[in-house]
Amino acid sequence: MWILVAAILSAPATPAAPEPAYRSEEALRRYAQARLSEEREYYRAMLLDDQSSGIPRRVSEVTAVVGDPAQSLEFAERALAIDPSDPRALWLKGSALLNLGRDGESLDALEAAAHGDTDQVEYARTLARAAERLDRVPLMAQCYRRIAWLDEDDAEAWFQLAAAEARLNRFSAADSAITRGVELNPLRQGRFFMQGWIEENLGRLAEAATSYRHHLELHAKDPAARRRLISVLGREDRHQEAFGEARALAREHPEDLETREVEADLAFAAGAPSEGLKLLEQLKRRWPDDPDAFGARLTILARHGHGRQAALEAEARVAERPKDFAPLLLAAHVYEATHDYDRALENLRRAVDLTPDSLAPRVLLARTLQSAKRLAEAEQTWREAAARFPKVNGLIFDLAACREKLGDLAGAEQAVRDILDRDPSNPVALNFLGYLYADHNRNLDQALALIQRALDAEPDNGAYLDSLGWAYYRLGRLGEARRALERAVIITGGDPVVREHLGDVYKDLRLNDLAREQYRKSLVSDNTNRRVRSKLSGLR
């Protein structure tokens, strides 16, 4: 047991001097002698009292400081053999394992240390580092929340907490954390990008655009930030600005296909169709045999008034590759964009027959049938797809939504309950069923409970907040409905359905000016909605 101790005690006081490598060899020698002398005293103490956990714990600390994690681990474990609940020894053990690259093994000791002494900020920091290495995001958030509570002036803890909360889709909490971080350290690198990401997901698009622009002023070559800026500007219908940013990105990355596609699409949206056609020709010349480039070019053509040309090229590709279902899907997509549903469905059925075990053709067939208002056929297609692919929950949700449109509420409910029978905590299913009840003014107390369970899992989910507000509205709890829906409008970036719901709440609260504003904004996003148009015209 004491071989290592004896070896150290018998070691010469002054090792052979190496070639000078430091400014003061004398200072280095004296430091080494002092550390060795300190270690000797601890080893002697251990020989005299081998029942004290404090001595091996101190040796573990000393060896950790001098950069020997293996020896630090050995003496931390000796301390824990005497006192298994010693938080300091547990932290030393976990730290040593982490420094040895044994990240998974370190977690239990570090969690026990942090729970054993909740006032030690260094324990929480080390646990956070282990959680980050293991990508345990909820634990990271918990640790940084604890660090920020213990040391509220630790700017980095607030930034790290903001990042963890955002990764958990808790963007309101992330916003609060980053606000505090920026107050403490406004010059922190990367702050503008993180702020933009959080603002974007909270629906504050104008603020997000400003944050991304500030980031690009400091990091002009950051493609991720410019892509986010382009996306935000596009969602705000600021197409000319978005096109300008897309052109800048394309100049920096001329060989990036996706960037060139976005640039061409935005040229049309910005009112420059001749420039858009020119850019599409460049795509064709630069990537003549790339199927992704071909598909993107035809999709953009069809979307912007050149459907006939896109259809001719798509059918030519189908003829060239009669045994490949991908050209059939592309042709169907082009025809659907031009509202030629018969030809779209013809191509999709051929694709299903060609590859009966493929999911994509069946999904596209069902969705196109719904777009063509052939709901009974769509319901049958969803049902067949769900039976063939029983583990794909998305097919069940689509089946339920189709049944609801057909007026088969019992069938829709049963489809979602099939998922909840297998996965009782599935937040999508909980919200779907809760909203189904609320929208049809049925089982409202149960609807509220289901939606709240979904929100417990994802508290910043705009769709779930809309469902919550709508359930409150049906229950006549207008104040609570207003609060939930106002927040949902922000997070969803002004979804037209959420705006309609909020308009209904304002109307019942006799806040007609506010209701009128929401109905108008809903129609900006979806000007074909006759129901909203009727509500707007009915306001006095």
Coordinates of C-alpha atoms in Angstrom, one line a residue:
M1 CA 0.0 0.0 0.0
W2 CA 2.8 2.4 0.9
I3 CA 5.3 1.5 -1.9
L4 CA 4.6 4.8 -3.7
V5 CA 5.1 6.7 -0.4
A6 CA 8.4 5.0 0.3
A7 CA 9.6 5.7 -3.2
I8 CA 8.9 9.4 -2.9
L9 CA 10.4 9.6 0.6
S10 CA 13.6 7.9 -0.7
A11 CA 13.9 10.1 -3.8
P12 CA 16.9 12.5 -3.9
A13 CA 16.1 16.0 -2.8
T14 CA 17.5 17.6 -6.0
P15 CA 17.0 15.8 -9.3
A16 CA 19.7 16.1 -12.1
A17 CA 19.5 19.5 -13.7
P18 CA 18.3 19.5 -17.3
E19 CA 19.5 21.9 -19.9
P20 CA 18.3 25.5 -19.0
A21 CA 14.8 26.1 -20.5
Y22 CA 13.4 28.8 -18.2
R23 CA 14.4 32.4 -17.4
S24 CA 15.1 31.4 -13.9
E25 CA 16.3 27.8 -13.3
E26 CA 16.9 28.6 -9.7
A27 CA 13.2 29.7 -9.2
L28 CA 12.0 26.6 -10.9
R29 CA 14.2 24.4 -8.8
R30 CA 13.1 26.0 -5.5
Y31 CA 9.4 25.7 -6.5
A32 CA 9.9 22.0 -7.3
Q33 CA 11.7 21.4 -4.0
A34 CA 8.9 23.2 -2.1
R35 CA 6.2 21.0 -3.8
L36 CA 8.2 17.9 -3.1
S37 CA 8.7 18.9 0.5
E38 CA 4.9 19.6 0.9
E39 CA 4.1 16.1 -0.6
R40 CA 6.6 14.4 1.8
E41 CA 4.9 16.0 4.8
Y42 CA 1.5 14.7 3.6
Y43 CA 2.8 11.2 3.0
R44 CA 4.4 11.2 6.5
A45 CA 1.0 12.3 8.0
M46 CA -0.8 9.5 6.2
L47 CA 1.6 7.0 7.7
L48 CA 0.8 8.3 11.1
D49 CA -3.0 8.5 10.6
D50 CA -4.5 6.4 7.9
Q51 CA -8.1 7.0 9.1
S52 CA -8.2 10.7 8.2
S53 CA -9.8 11.5 4.9
G54 CA -8.5 15.0 5.0
I55 CA -4.9 13.9 4.3
P56 CA -5.4 11.8 1.2
R57 CA -7.8 14.5 0.0
R58 CA -5.1 17.1 0.3
V59 CA -2.6 14.9 -1.5
S60 CA -5.2 14.6 -4.3
E61 CA -5.5 18.3 -4.4
V62 CA -1.7 18.8 -4.6
T63 CA -1.2 16.2 -7.3
A64 CA -4.0 17.7 -9.3
V65 CA -2.4 21.2 -9.1
V66 CA 0.9 19.8 -10.4
G67 CA -0.8 18.1 -13.3
D68 CA -1.0 14.4 -12.3
P69 CA -4.7 13.4 -12.6
A70 CA -3.9 9.7 -12.3
Q71 CA -2.3 10.2 -8.9
S72 CA -5.0 12.7 -7.9
L73 CA -7.6 10.1 -8.7
E74 CA -5.8 7.5 -6.6
F75 CA -5.8 9.6 -3.5
A76 CA -9.3 10.9 -4.0
E77 CA -10.5 7.3 -4.0
R78 CA -8.5 6.7 -0.8
A79 CA -10.3 9.7 0.8
L80 CA -13.6 8.3 -0.3
A81 CA -12.9 4.9 1.1
I82 CA -12.7 6.6 4.5
D83 CA -15.6 9.1 3.9
P84 CA -17.7 8.1 0.8
S85 CA -19.9 11.3 1.1
D86 CA -17.0 13.8 1.2
P87 CA -18.1 16.4 -1.5
R88 CA -14.5 17.7 -1.9
A89 CA -13.1 14.2 -2.5
L90 CA -16.0 13.4 -4.9
W91 CA -15.2 16.6 -6.9
L92 CA -11.5 15.7 -7.0
K93 CA -12.3 12.2 -8.2
G94 CA -14.7 13.5 -10.9
S95 CA -12.2 16.2 -12.0
A96 CA -9.4 13.7 -12.3
L97 CA -11.6 11.3 -14.4
L98 CA -12.6 14.3 -16.6
N99 CA -8.9 15.2 -17.1
L100 CA -8.1 11.6 -17.9
G101 CA -10.7 11.7 -20.7
R102 CA -13.1 9.4 -18.8
D103 CA -16.0 11.8 -19.2
G104 CA -18.9 9.3 -18.6
E105 CA -17.3 7.9 -15.4
S106 CA -16.8 11.4 -14.0
L107 CA -20.5 12.3 -14.0
D108 CA -21.7 10.4 -11.0
A109 CA -18.9 11.7 -8.7
L110 CA -19.4 15.3 -9.9
E111 CA -23.1 15.2 -9.5
A112 CA -22.7 13.8 -6.0
A113 CA -20.2 16.6 -5.2
A114 CA -22.6 19.3 -6.5
H115 CA -25.5 17.9 -4.6
G116 CA -23.4 17.4 -1.4
D117 CA -22.3 21.0 -1.3
T118 CA -24.6 23.3 -3.3
D119 CA -22.7 26.4 -2.3
Q120 CA -19.5 25.5 -4.1
V121 CA -19.5 27.2 -7.5
E122 CA -16.4 25.3 -8.7
Y123 CA -18.3 22.0 -8.3
A124 CA -21.1 23.3 -10.5
R125 CA -18.6 24.6 -13.1
T126 CA -16.8 21.3 -13.4
L127 CA -20.1 19.4 -13.7
A128 CA -21.2 21.8 -16.4
R129 CA -18.0 21.1 -18.3
A130 CA -18.6 17.3 -18.1
A131 CA -22.2 17.8 -19.2
E132 CA -21.1 19.8 -22.1
R133 CA -18.6 17.2 -23.2
L134 CA -21.4 14.5 -23.0
D135 CA -23.9 16.8 -24.7
R136 CA -26.3 16.6 -21.7
V137 CA -28.0 19.9 -22.4
P138 CA -30.7 19.8 -19.6
L139 CA -27.9 19.2 -17.1
M140 CA -25.8 22.0 -18.6
A141 CA -28.8 24.4 -18.1
Q142 CA -29.2 23.2 -14.5
C143 CA -25.5 23.8 -13.8
Y144 CA -25.2 27.2 -15.3
R145 CA -28.4 28.3 -13.6
R146 CA -26.8 27.2 -10.3
I147 CA -23.6 29.1 -11.2
A148 CA -25.4 32.3 -12.1
W149 CA -27.4 32.0 -8.8
L150 CA -24.2 31.6 -6.8
D151 CA -22.3 34.3 -8.7
E152 CA -24.7 36.6 -10.4
D153 CA -21.9 38.7 -11.8
D154 CA -20.5 35.7 -13.8
A155 CA -21.2 37.0 -17.3
E156 CA -20.0 33.8 -19.0
A157 CA -22.4 31.7 -16.9
W158 CA -25.3 33.8 -18.1
F159 CA -24.2 33.4 -21.7
Q160 CA -23.8 29.6 -21.4
L161 CA -27.2 29.4 -19.6
A162 CA -28.7 31.3 -22.5
A163 CA -27.2 28.9 -25.1
A164 CA -28.4 25.9 -23.1
E165 CA -31.9 27.2 -22.7
A166 CA -32.1 28.0 -26.4
R167 CA -31.0 24.5 -27.3
L168 CA -33.9 23.3 -25.1
N169 CA -36.3 25.6 -27.1
R170 CA -36.9 27.6 -23.9
F171 CA -36.3 30.9 -25.7
S172 CA -38.0 33.2 -23.2
A173 CA -35.6 31.9 -20.5
A174 CA -32.7 32.2 -22.9
D175 CA -33.7 35.8 -23.6
S176 CA -33.6 36.7 -19.9
A177 CA -30.3 35.0 -19.5
I178 CA -28.5 36.7 -22.4
T179 CA -29.9 40.1 -21.4
R180 CA -28.1 39.7 -18.1
G181 CA -25.0 38.4 -19.8
V182 CA -24.9 41.4 -22.1
E183 CA -25.3 43.8 -19.2
L184 CA -22.2 42.3 -17.6
N185 CA -20.1 41.9 -20.7
P186 CA -21.4 43.8 -23.8
L187 CA -18.2 42.9 -25.7
R188 CA -18.5 39.2 -25.4
Q189 CA -17.6 37.5 -28.7
G190 CA -20.6 35.9 -30.5
R191 CA -23.2 37.7 -28.4
F192 CA -25.0 39.3 -31.4
F193 CA -25.4 36.0 -33.2
M194 CA -26.8 34.3 -30.1
Q195 CA -29.2 37.3 -29.5
G196 CA -30.3 37.1 -33.1
W197 CA -31.0 33.4 -32.8
I198 CA -33.1 33.9 -29.7
E199 CA -34.9 36.9 -31.0
E200 CA -35.7 35.0 -34.3
N201 CA -37.2 32.1 -32.4
L202 CA -39.3 34.5 -30.2
G203 CA -40.7 36.0 -33.4
R204 CA -38.9 39.3 -33.0
L205 CA -37.8 39.3 -36.6
A206 CA -36.8 43.0 -36.9
E207 CA -34.6 42.8 -33.8
A208 CA -33.1 39.5 -35.0
A209 CA -32.2 41.1 -38.3
T210 CA -30.5 44.0 -36.5
S211 CA -28.5 41.6 -34.3
Y212 CA -27.4 39.5 -37.2
R213 CA -26.3 42.7 -39.0
H214 CA -24.2 43.7 -36.0
H215 CA -22.6 40.3 -35.9
L216 CA -21.7 40.6 -39.6
E217 CA -20.2 44.0 -39.0
L218 CA -17.7 42.2 -36.8
H219 CA -17.5 38.9 -38.8
A220 CA -18.3 39.8 -42.4
K221 CA -17.3 36.3 -43.7
D222 CA -19.6 34.3 -41.4
P223 CA -21.9 32.4 -43.8
A224 CA -24.2 31.0 -41.0
A225 CA -25.1 34.5 -39.8
R226 CA -25.7 35.8 -43.3
R227 CA -28.0 32.8 -44.0
R228 CA -29.9 33.5 -40.9
L229 CA -30.2 37.2 -41.9
I230 CA -31.5 36.2 -45.3
S231 CA -34.1 33.9 -43.8
V232 CA -35.3 36.6 -41.3
L233 CA -35.5 39.3 -44.0
G234 CA -37.5 36.9 -46.3
R235 CA -39.9 36.1 -43.5
E236 CA -40.5 39.8 -43.0
D237 CA -41.1 40.2 -46.8
R238 CA -38.0 42.5 -47.1
H239 CA -37.2 40.7 -50.3
Q240 CA -34.9 43.3 -51.8
E241 CA -32.7 43.4 -48.7
A242 CA -32.7 39.6 -48.6
F243 CA -31.7 39.5 -52.3
G244 CA -28.8 41.9 -51.6
E245 CA -27.6 39.7 -48.8
A246 CA -28.0 36.6 -50.9
R247 CA -25.9 38.1 -53.7
A248 CA -23.2 38.9 -51.2
L249 CA -23.2 35.4 -49.9
A250 CA -23.1 33.9 -53.4
R251 CA -20.0 36.1 -54.2
E252 CA -18.3 34.6 -51.2
H253 CA -19.4 31.0 -51.9
P254 CA -19.9 30.7 -55.6
E255 CA -19.6 26.9 -55.5
D256 CA -22.3 26.4 -52.9
L257 CA -25.4 25.2 -54.7
E258 CA -27.9 26.0 -52.0
T259 CA -26.7 29.6 -51.8
R260 CA -27.1 30.0 -55.6
E261 CA -30.6 28.6 -55.4
V262 CA -31.6 31.0 -52.7
E263 CA -30.1 33.9 -54.7
A264 CA -32.1 33.0 -57.8
D265 CA -35.4 32.5 -55.9
L266 CA -35.0 35.9 -54.1
A267 CA -34.3 37.6 -57.4
F268 CA -37.9 36.8 -58.5
A269 CA -39.3 37.7 -55.1
A270 CA -37.5 41.0 -55.2
G271 CA -39.1 42.0 -58.5
A272 CA -36.1 41.2 -60.7
P273 CA -37.4 38.3 -62.9
S274 CA -34.8 38.8 -65.7
E275 CA -32.1 38.5 -63.1
G276 CA -33.7 35.4 -61.7
L277 CA -33.8 33.7 -65.2
K278 CA -30.2 34.6 -65.7
L279 CA -29.2 33.1 -62.4
L280 CA -31.2 29.9 -63.2
E281 CA -29.3 29.6 -66.5
Q282 CA -26.1 29.9 -64.6
L283 CA -27.3 27.0 -62.3
K284 CA -28.0 24.9 -65.4
R285 CA -24.5 25.5 -66.9
R286 CA -22.6 25.1 -63.6
W287 CA -24.4 21.9 -62.4
P288 CA -25.7 20.3 -65.6
D289 CA -26.0 16.8 -64.2
D290 CA -26.8 17.5 -60.6
P291 CA -30.4 16.3 -59.8
D292 CA -30.7 18.7 -56.8
A293 CA -29.8 21.7 -59.0
F294 CA -32.2 20.5 -61.7
G295 CA -35.1 20.1 -59.2
A296 CA -34.4 23.4 -57.6
R297 CA -34.4 25.2 -60.9
L298 CA -37.7 23.7 -62.0
T299 CA -39.3 24.4 -58.7
I300 CA -38.3 28.1 -58.8
L301 CA -39.5 28.4 -62.4
A302 CA -42.9 26.9 -61.5
R303 CA -43.2 29.1 -58.4
H304 CA -42.6 32.2 -60.3
G305 CA -44.9 31.9 -63.4
H306 CA -42.9 29.7 -65.7
G307 CA -44.7 26.4 -64.9
R308 CA -45.1 25.4 -68.6
Q309 CA -41.4 25.4 -69.2
A310 CA -40.8 23.6 -65.9
A311 CA -43.3 20.9 -66.8
L312 CA -41.8 20.3 -70.2
E313 CA -38.4 19.8 -68.7
A314 CA -39.7 17.6 -66.0
E315 CA -41.6 15.3 -68.4
A316 CA -38.4 15.1 -70.6
R317 CA -36.5 13.8 -67.5
V318 CA -39.2 11.3 -66.7
A319 CA -39.0 9.9 -70.3
E320 CA -35.2 9.7 -70.0
R321 CA -35.4 7.7 -66.7
P322 CA -38.5 5.5 -66.8
K323 CA -37.4 3.3 -63.9
D324 CA -36.4 6.2 -61.5
F325 CA -39.2 7.5 -59.3
A326 CA -37.4 10.8 -58.4
P327 CA -38.3 12.5 -61.8
L328 CA -41.9 11.4 -61.3
L329 CA -42.0 13.2 -57.9
L330 CA -40.4 16.3 -59.4
A331 CA -42.9 16.4 -62.2
A332 CA -45.7 16.0 -59.8
H333 CA -44.3 18.9 -57.7
V334 CA -44.2 21.1 -60.8
Y335 CA -47.7 20.3 -61.8
E336 CA -49.0 20.9 -58.3
A337 CA -47.3 24.3 -58.3
T338 CA -49.3 25.1 -61.4
H339 CA -52.5 23.6 -59.9
D340 CA -52.7 20.8 -62.6
Y341 CA -53.6 18.2 -60.0
D342 CA -54.7 15.5 -62.4
R343 CA -51.2 15.3 -64.0
A344 CA -49.6 15.6 -60.6
L345 CA -51.6 12.7 -59.2
E346 CA -50.9 10.6 -62.3
N347 CA -47.1 10.9 -61.8
L348 CA -47.4 10.2 -58.1
R349 CA -49.4 7.0 -58.6
R350 CA -46.8 5.9 -61.1
A351 CA -44.1 6.5 -58.5
V352 CA -46.0 4.5 -55.8
D353 CA -46.4 1.6 -58.2
L354 CA -42.8 1.8 -59.2
T355 CA -41.5 1.7 -55.5
P356 CA -44.3 0.4 -53.3
D357 CA -42.0 0.2 -50.2
S358 CA -41.0 3.8 -50.4
L359 CA -42.6 6.3 -48.0
A360 CA -42.1 9.6 -49.9
P361 CA -44.3 8.8 -52.9
R362 CA -47.2 7.8 -50.7
V363 CA -46.9 11.0 -48.5
L364 CA -46.8 13.2 -51.6
L365 CA -49.8 11.4 -53.1
A366 CA -51.9 11.9 -50.0
R367 CA -51.0 15.5 -49.6
T368 CA -51.7 16.3 -53.3
L369 CA -55.1 14.5 -53.0
Q370 CA -55.8 16.9 -50.0
S371 CA -54.7 19.9 -52.0
A372 CA -57.1 18.8 -54.8
K373 CA -59.9 18.5 -52.2
R374 CA -60.3 14.7 -52.7
L375 CA -60.3 14.0 -49.0
A376 CA -61.8 10.5 -49.0
E377 CA -59.1 9.3 -51.3
A378 CA -56.5 11.1 -49.2
E379 CA -57.8 9.4 -46.0
Q380 CA -57.5 6.0 -47.6
T381 CA -53.9 6.8 -48.8
W382 CA -52.9 8.0 -45.3
R383 CA -54.4 4.9 -43.7
E384 CA -52.6 2.6 -46.1
A385 CA -49.3 4.4 -45.5
A386 CA -49.7 4.2 -41.7
A387 CA -50.4 0.5 -41.9
R388 CA -47.3 -0.1 -44.1
F389 CA -45.1 2.2 -41.9
P390 CA -46.5 1.8 -38.3
K391 CA -43.6 3.4 -36.5
V392 CA -43.9 6.7 -38.3
N393 CA -46.0 8.9 -36.0
G394 CA -46.2 11.7 -38.6
L395 CA -48.4 9.5 -40.8
I396 CA -50.9 9.1 -37.9
F397 CA -51.1 12.8 -37.3
D398 CA -51.7 13.4 -41.0
L399 CA -54.4 10.7 -41.0
A400 CA -56.0 12.3 -38.0
A401 CA -56.0 15.8 -39.6
C402 CA -57.5 14.4 -42.8
R403 CA -60.3 12.7 -40.8
E404 CA -61.0 15.9 -39.0
K405 CA -61.5 17.7 -42.3
L406 CA -63.9 14.9 -43.4
G407 CA -65.9 15.5 -40.2
D408 CA -64.8 12.2 -38.7
L409 CA -63.8 13.5 -35.2
A410 CA -64.1 10.1 -33.5
G411 CA -61.7 8.6 -36.1
A412 CA -59.3 11.5 -35.7
E413 CA -59.3 11.1 -31.9
Q414 CA -58.7 7.4 -32.1
A415 CA -55.7 7.8 -34.4
V416 CA -54.0 10.2 -32.0
R417 CA -54.9 8.0 -29.0
D418 CA -53.1 5.1 -30.7
I419 CA -49.9 7.2 -30.4
L420 CA -50.6 8.1 -26.8
D421 CA -51.2 4.4 -25.9
R422 CA -47.6 3.7 -27.1
D423 CA -46.1 7.0 -25.9
P424 CA -48.2 8.7 -23.2
S425 CA -45.8 11.7 -22.9
N426 CA -45.6 12.5 -26.6
P427 CA -46.1 16.4 -26.6
V428 CA -47.2 16.5 -30.3
A429 CA -50.0 14.0 -29.7
L430 CA -51.0 15.7 -26.4
N431 CA -51.3 19.1 -28.1
F432 CA -53.0 17.6 -31.2
L433 CA -55.7 16.0 -29.2
G434 CA -56.1 19.0 -26.9
Y435 CA -56.5 21.4 -29.8
L436 CA -58.9 19.0 -31.5
Y437 CA -61.1 19.1 -28.4
A438 CA -60.8 22.9 -28.0
D439 CA -61.4 23.7 -31.7
H440 CA -64.6 21.6 -31.6
N441 CA -65.7 23.0 -28.2
R442 CA -65.6 19.5 -26.6
N443 CA -64.0 18.1 -23.4
L444 CA -62.6 21.5 -22.6
D445 CA -61.2 20.7 -19.2
Q446 CA -59.5 17.6 -20.6
A447 CA -58.2 19.7 -23.5
L448 CA -56.6 22.2 -21.2
A449 CA -54.9 19.4 -19.2
L450 CA -53.5 17.8 -22.4
I451 CA -52.2 21.0 -23.8
Q452 CA -50.6 22.0 -20.5
R453 CA -48.7 18.6 -20.4
A454 CA -47.4 19.4 -23.9
L455 CA -46.3 22.8 -22.7
D456 CA -44.5 21.3 -19.7
A457 CA -42.3 19.6 -22.2
E458 CA -41.8 22.5 -24.5
P459 CA -42.8 25.8 -22.7
D460 CA -41.9 28.1 -25.6
N461 CA -43.6 26.2 -28.4
G462 CA -45.8 28.7 -30.2
A463 CA -48.2 26.2 -31.5
Y464 CA -48.8 24.8 -28.1
L465 CA -49.3 28.3 -26.7
D466 CA -51.9 28.9 -29.4
S467 CA -53.7 25.8 -28.4
L468 CA -53.7 26.9 -24.8
G469 CA -55.0 30.3 -25.6
W470 CA -57.8 28.7 -27.8
A471 CA -58.8 26.4 -25.0
Y472 CA -59.0 29.3 -22.6
Y473 CA -61.1 31.2 -25.1
R474 CA -63.5 28.3 -25.4
L475 CA -63.8 28.2 -21.6
G476 CA -64.5 31.9 -21.6
R477 CA -61.3 32.7 -19.7
L478 CA -60.5 35.7 -21.9
G479 CA -57.8 37.3 -19.9
E480 CA -55.7 34.1 -19.8
A481 CA -56.5 33.5 -23.5
R482 CA -55.2 36.9 -24.3
R483 CA -51.9 36.5 -22.5
A484 CA -51.3 33.1 -24.1
L485 CA -52.1 34.2 -27.6
E486 CA -50.2 37.4 -27.4
R487 CA -47.1 35.4 -26.5
A488 CA -47.9 32.8 -29.3
V489 CA -48.1 35.6 -31.9
I490 CA -44.6 36.7 -30.9
I491 CA -43.1 33.3 -30.9
T492 CA -44.7 32.1 -34.2
G493 CA -43.7 35.3 -35.9
G494 CA -47.3 36.2 -36.6
D495 CA -48.8 33.0 -37.8
P496 CA -52.1 33.9 -39.5
V497 CA -54.2 31.3 -37.5
V498 CA -52.8 32.6 -34.2
R499 CA -53.5 36.2 -35.2
E500 CA -57.1 35.1 -36.1
H501 CA -57.5 33.5 -32.7
L502 CA -56.1 36.6 -30.9
G503 CA -58.4 38.8 -33.0
D504 CA -61.4 36.7 -31.8
V505 CA -60.3 37.2 -28.2
Y506 CA -59.9 41.0 -28.7
K507 CA -63.4 41.1 -30.3
D508 CA -65.0 39.3 -27.4
L509 CA -63.2 41.7 -25.0
R510 CA -64.7 44.6 -27.1
L511 CA -61.2 45.8 -28.1
N512 CA -62.3 46.2 -31.7
D513 CA -59.3 48.3 -32.9
L514 CA -57.0 45.6 -31.7
A515 CA -59.1 42.8 -33.2
R516 CA -59.2 44.7 -36.5
E517 CA -55.4 44.9 -36.5
Q518 CA -55.0 41.2 -36.0
Y519 CA -57.5 40.2 -38.7
R520 CA -55.8 42.5 -41.1
K521 CA -52.4 41.1 -40.3
S522 CA -53.7 37.6 -40.7
L523 CA -55.0 38.4 -44.2
V524 CA -51.6 39.8 -45.1
S525 CA -50.2 36.3 -44.6
D526 CA -53.2 34.5 -46.0
N527 CA -55.4 36.7 -48.2
T528 CA -57.6 33.8 -49.4
N529 CA -59.2 33.2 -45.9
R530 CA -62.8 34.1 -46.4
R531 CA -63.6 33.4 -42.7
V532 CA -61.2 36.1 -41.5
R533 CA -62.3 38.5 -44.2
S534 CA -65.9 38.1 -43.0
K535 CA -64.9 38.7 -39.4
L536 CA -63.0 41.8 -40.3
S537 CA -66.0 43.2 -42.3
G538 CA -68.3 42.4 -39.4
L539 CA -66.5 44.7 -37.0
R540 CA -68.0 48.1 -36.5

